[in-house]
Short mmCIF file of C-alpha atoms in Angstrom, two decimals:
data_model
loop_
_atom_site.label_atom_id
_atom_site.label_comp_id
_atom_site.label_asym_id
_atom_site.label_seq_id
_atom_site.Cartn_x
_atom_site.Cartn_y
_atom_site.Cartn_z
CA UNK O 1 24.87 1.86 23.22
CA UNK O 2 22.28 3.37 20.86
CA UNK O 3 19.41 5.11 22.66
CA UNK O 4 16.04 4.77 20.94
CA UNK O 5 13.95 7.93 21.22
CA UNK O 6 10.42 7.67 22.58
CA UNK O 7 8.40 7.68 19.39
CA UNK O 8 4.63 7.93 19.06
CA UNK O 9 3.05 6.34 16.01
CA UNK O 10 -0.41 7.77 15.46
CA UNK O 11 -2.45 5.40 13.30
CA UNK O 12 -5.81 6.91 12.36
CA UNK O 13 -8.64 7.14 9.90
CA UNK O 14 -11.74 9.30 10.27
CA UNK O 15 -13.36 7.06 12.89
CA UNK O 16 -10.64 5.10 14.74
CA UNK O 17 -7.19 5.89 16.08
CA UNK O 18 -4.42 4.11 17.93
CA UNK O 19 -1.44 5.74 19.53
CA UNK O 20 1.34 3.19 19.46
CA UNK O 21 4.47 3.86 21.48
CA UNK O 22 8.00 2.60 21.32
CA UNK O 23 9.71 3.29 24.62
CA UNK O 24 13.38 4.31 24.77
CA UNK O 25 15.78 1.33 24.66
CA UNK O 26 13.06 -1.00 23.35
CA UNK O 27 12.34 -2.48 19.94
CA UNK O 28 8.77 -3.44 20.83
CA UNK O 29 5.69 -1.39 20.07
CA UNK O 30 2.83 -1.12 22.55
CA UNK O 31 -0.63 0.35 22.14
CA UNK O 32 -0.93 3.29 24.51
CA UNK O 33 -4.36 4.64 23.57
CA UNK O 34 -7.21 3.43 21.37
CA UNK O 35 -9.83 5.97 20.35
CA UNK O 36 -13.07 5.64 18.44
CA UNK O 37 -15.37 8.35 17.20
CA UNK O 38 -18.78 8.30 18.89
CA UNK O 39 -20.30 8.32 15.41
CA UNK O 40 -18.15 5.47 14.04
CA UNK O 41 -20.20 3.29 11.74
CA UNK O 42 -23.10 5.75 11.54
CA UNK O 43 -24.63 6.77 8.25
CA UNK O 44 -24.74 10.45 7.33
CA UNK O 45 -28.53 10.27 7.48
CA UNK O 46 -28.29 9.18 11.14
CA UNK O 47 -26.33 12.30 12.07
CA UNK O 48 -28.75 14.97 10.89
CA UNK O 49 -32.45 15.66 10.91
CA UNK O 50 -34.90 13.27 9.29
CA UNK O 51 -35.85 15.61 6.50
CA UNK O 52 -33.93 18.36 4.70
CA UNK O 53 -35.09 21.94 5.16
CA UNK O 54 -37.73 23.35 2.81
CA UNK O 55 -37.78 26.55 0.78
CA UNK O 56 -40.50 28.36 -1.17
CA UNK O 57 -40.06 29.23 -4.83
CA UNK O 58 -39.57 32.99 -5.33
CA UNK O 59 -42.56 33.04 -7.71
CA UNK O 60 -45.56 30.85 -6.97
CA UNK O 61 -46.21 28.50 -4.10
CA UNK O 62 -43.89 25.62 -4.99
CA UNK O 63 -41.61 24.26 -2.25
CA UNK O 64 -38.25 22.55 -2.64
CA UNK O 65 -35.98 20.59 -0.36
CA UNK O 66 -32.70 22.27 0.54
CA UNK O 67 -29.67 20.00 0.44
CA UNK O 68 -27.19 20.46 3.29
CA UNK O 69 -24.01 22.36 2.38
CA UNK O 70 -21.77 19.85 4.14
CA UNK O 71 -21.80 16.10 4.56
CA UNK O 72 -22.34 15.57 8.28
CA UNK O 73 -20.39 12.30 8.21
CA UNK O 74 -17.32 14.05 6.77
CA UNK O 75 -17.65 16.83 9.34
CA UNK O 76 -17.69 14.27 12.17
CA UNK O 77 -14.58 12.60 10.75
CA UNK O 78 -12.80 15.97 10.65
CA UNK O 79 -13.83 16.66 14.26
CA UNK O 80 -12.49 13.27 15.35
CA UNK O 81 -9.14 13.85 13.62
CA UNK O 82 -8.86 17.25 15.33
CA UNK O 83 -9.48 15.48 18.66
CA UNK O 84 -6.66 13.02 17.93
CA UNK O 85 -4.34 15.89 16.94
CA UNK O 86 -5.27 17.73 20.15
CA UNK O 87 -4.22 14.68 22.18
CA UNK O 88 -0.86 14.73 20.39
CA UNK O 89 -0.50 18.49 20.95
CA UNK O 90 -1.09 18.00 24.68
CA UNK O 91 1.49 15.20 24.80
CA UNK O 92 4.07 17.42 23.11
CA UNK O 93 3.49 20.16 25.72
CA UNK O 94 3.78 17.55 28.50
CA UNK O 95 7.04 16.29 26.95
CA UNK O 96 5.67 12.72 26.60
CA UNK O 97 7.39 12.02 23.27
CA UNK O 98 10.51 12.83 21.31
CA UNK O 99 9.33 12.09 17.78
CA UNK O 100 6.11 11.44 15.94
CA UNK O 101 5.10 9.27 13.00
CA UNK O 102 1.70 9.77 11.34
CA UNK O 103 -0.03 6.86 9.59
CA UNK O 104 -3.38 7.53 7.94
CA UNK O 105 -5.16 7.56 4.58
CA UNK O 106 -4.20 10.67 2.54
CA UNK O 107 -7.32 12.73 3.38
CA UNK O 108 -7.04 11.96 7.10
CA UNK O 109 -3.28 12.54 7.09
CA UNK O 110 -3.76 16.07 5.77
CA UNK O 111 -6.51 16.88 8.29
CA UNK O 112 -4.44 15.58 11.19
CA UNK O 113 -1.29 17.38 10.05
CA UNK O 114 -3.21 20.66 9.70
CA UNK O 115 -4.57 20.33 13.26
CA UNK O 116 -1.15 19.74 14.85
CA UNK O 117 0.53 22.60 16.68
CA UNK O 118 3.81 23.95 15.24
CA UNK O 119 5.72 22.21 18.06
CA UNK O 120 4.07 18.86 17.23
CA UNK O 121 4.71 19.32 13.50
CA UNK O 122 8.38 19.85 14.27
CA UNK O 123 8.49 16.39 15.90
CA UNK O 124 7.10 14.58 12.86
CA UNK O 125 9.80 12.27 11.53
CA UNK O 126 7.65 10.65 8.86
CA UNK O 127 4.24 10.13 7.33
CA UNK O 128 2.77 7.01 5.81
CA UNK O 129 -0.33 7.48 3.64
CA UNK O 130 -2.00 4.11 4.36
CA UNK O 131 -5.02 2.95 6.34
CA UNK O 132 -3.54 0.57 8.91
CA UNK O 133 -6.09 1.09 11.70
CA UNK O 134 -7.34 -2.48 11.53
CA UNK O 135 -3.92 -4.14 11.11
CA UNK O 136 -2.37 -6.03 14.03
CA UNK O 137 0.56 -4.37 15.75
CA UNK O 138 3.07 -6.88 14.31
CA UNK O 139 2.08 -5.89 10.77
CA UNK O 140 2.36 -2.24 11.73
CA UNK O 141 5.97 -2.83 12.74
CA UNK O 142 6.75 -4.07 9.21
CA UNK O 143 5.26 -0.92 7.66
CA UNK O 144 7.06 1.58 9.90
CA UNK O 145 10.42 -0.13 10.51
CA UNK O 146 12.35 2.44 8.47
CA UNK O 147 11.36 5.15 11.00
CA UNK O 148 11.73 3.15 14.21
CA UNK O 149 14.90 1.15 13.53
CA UNK O 150 18.32 2.54 14.39
CA UNK O 151 20.35 3.78 11.46
#
């Protein structure tokens, strides 16, 4: 009898994530964890101060607004993806999974992959560059069947 490995499918974007699990000897997927960034749905302007910093002109008394060097919204998304990757890293150390499939938009996929430990990266059996965070679990199965079906 074919033994299915315990596979984790991490479906994420910059604000939401689901860890979907297929248990050994099962064809069904179940949602194990759902995560949401505390800043999900916030505008960049809601994350920082009300007004940008001010600077004086080197000659004369004119003042100018200083634009932030980084978009706070993008920084929060990166922090959230690192949190998701940290959860996966902890699961790998605890031996909670045998293989890993990453599903995320291209920019989020890269950020998550970069934040994974070498041991977690070694468990990655596939990557799907799509945003499926809002899709029902049955649709997810159709997208990832090549990685979760026996050969």
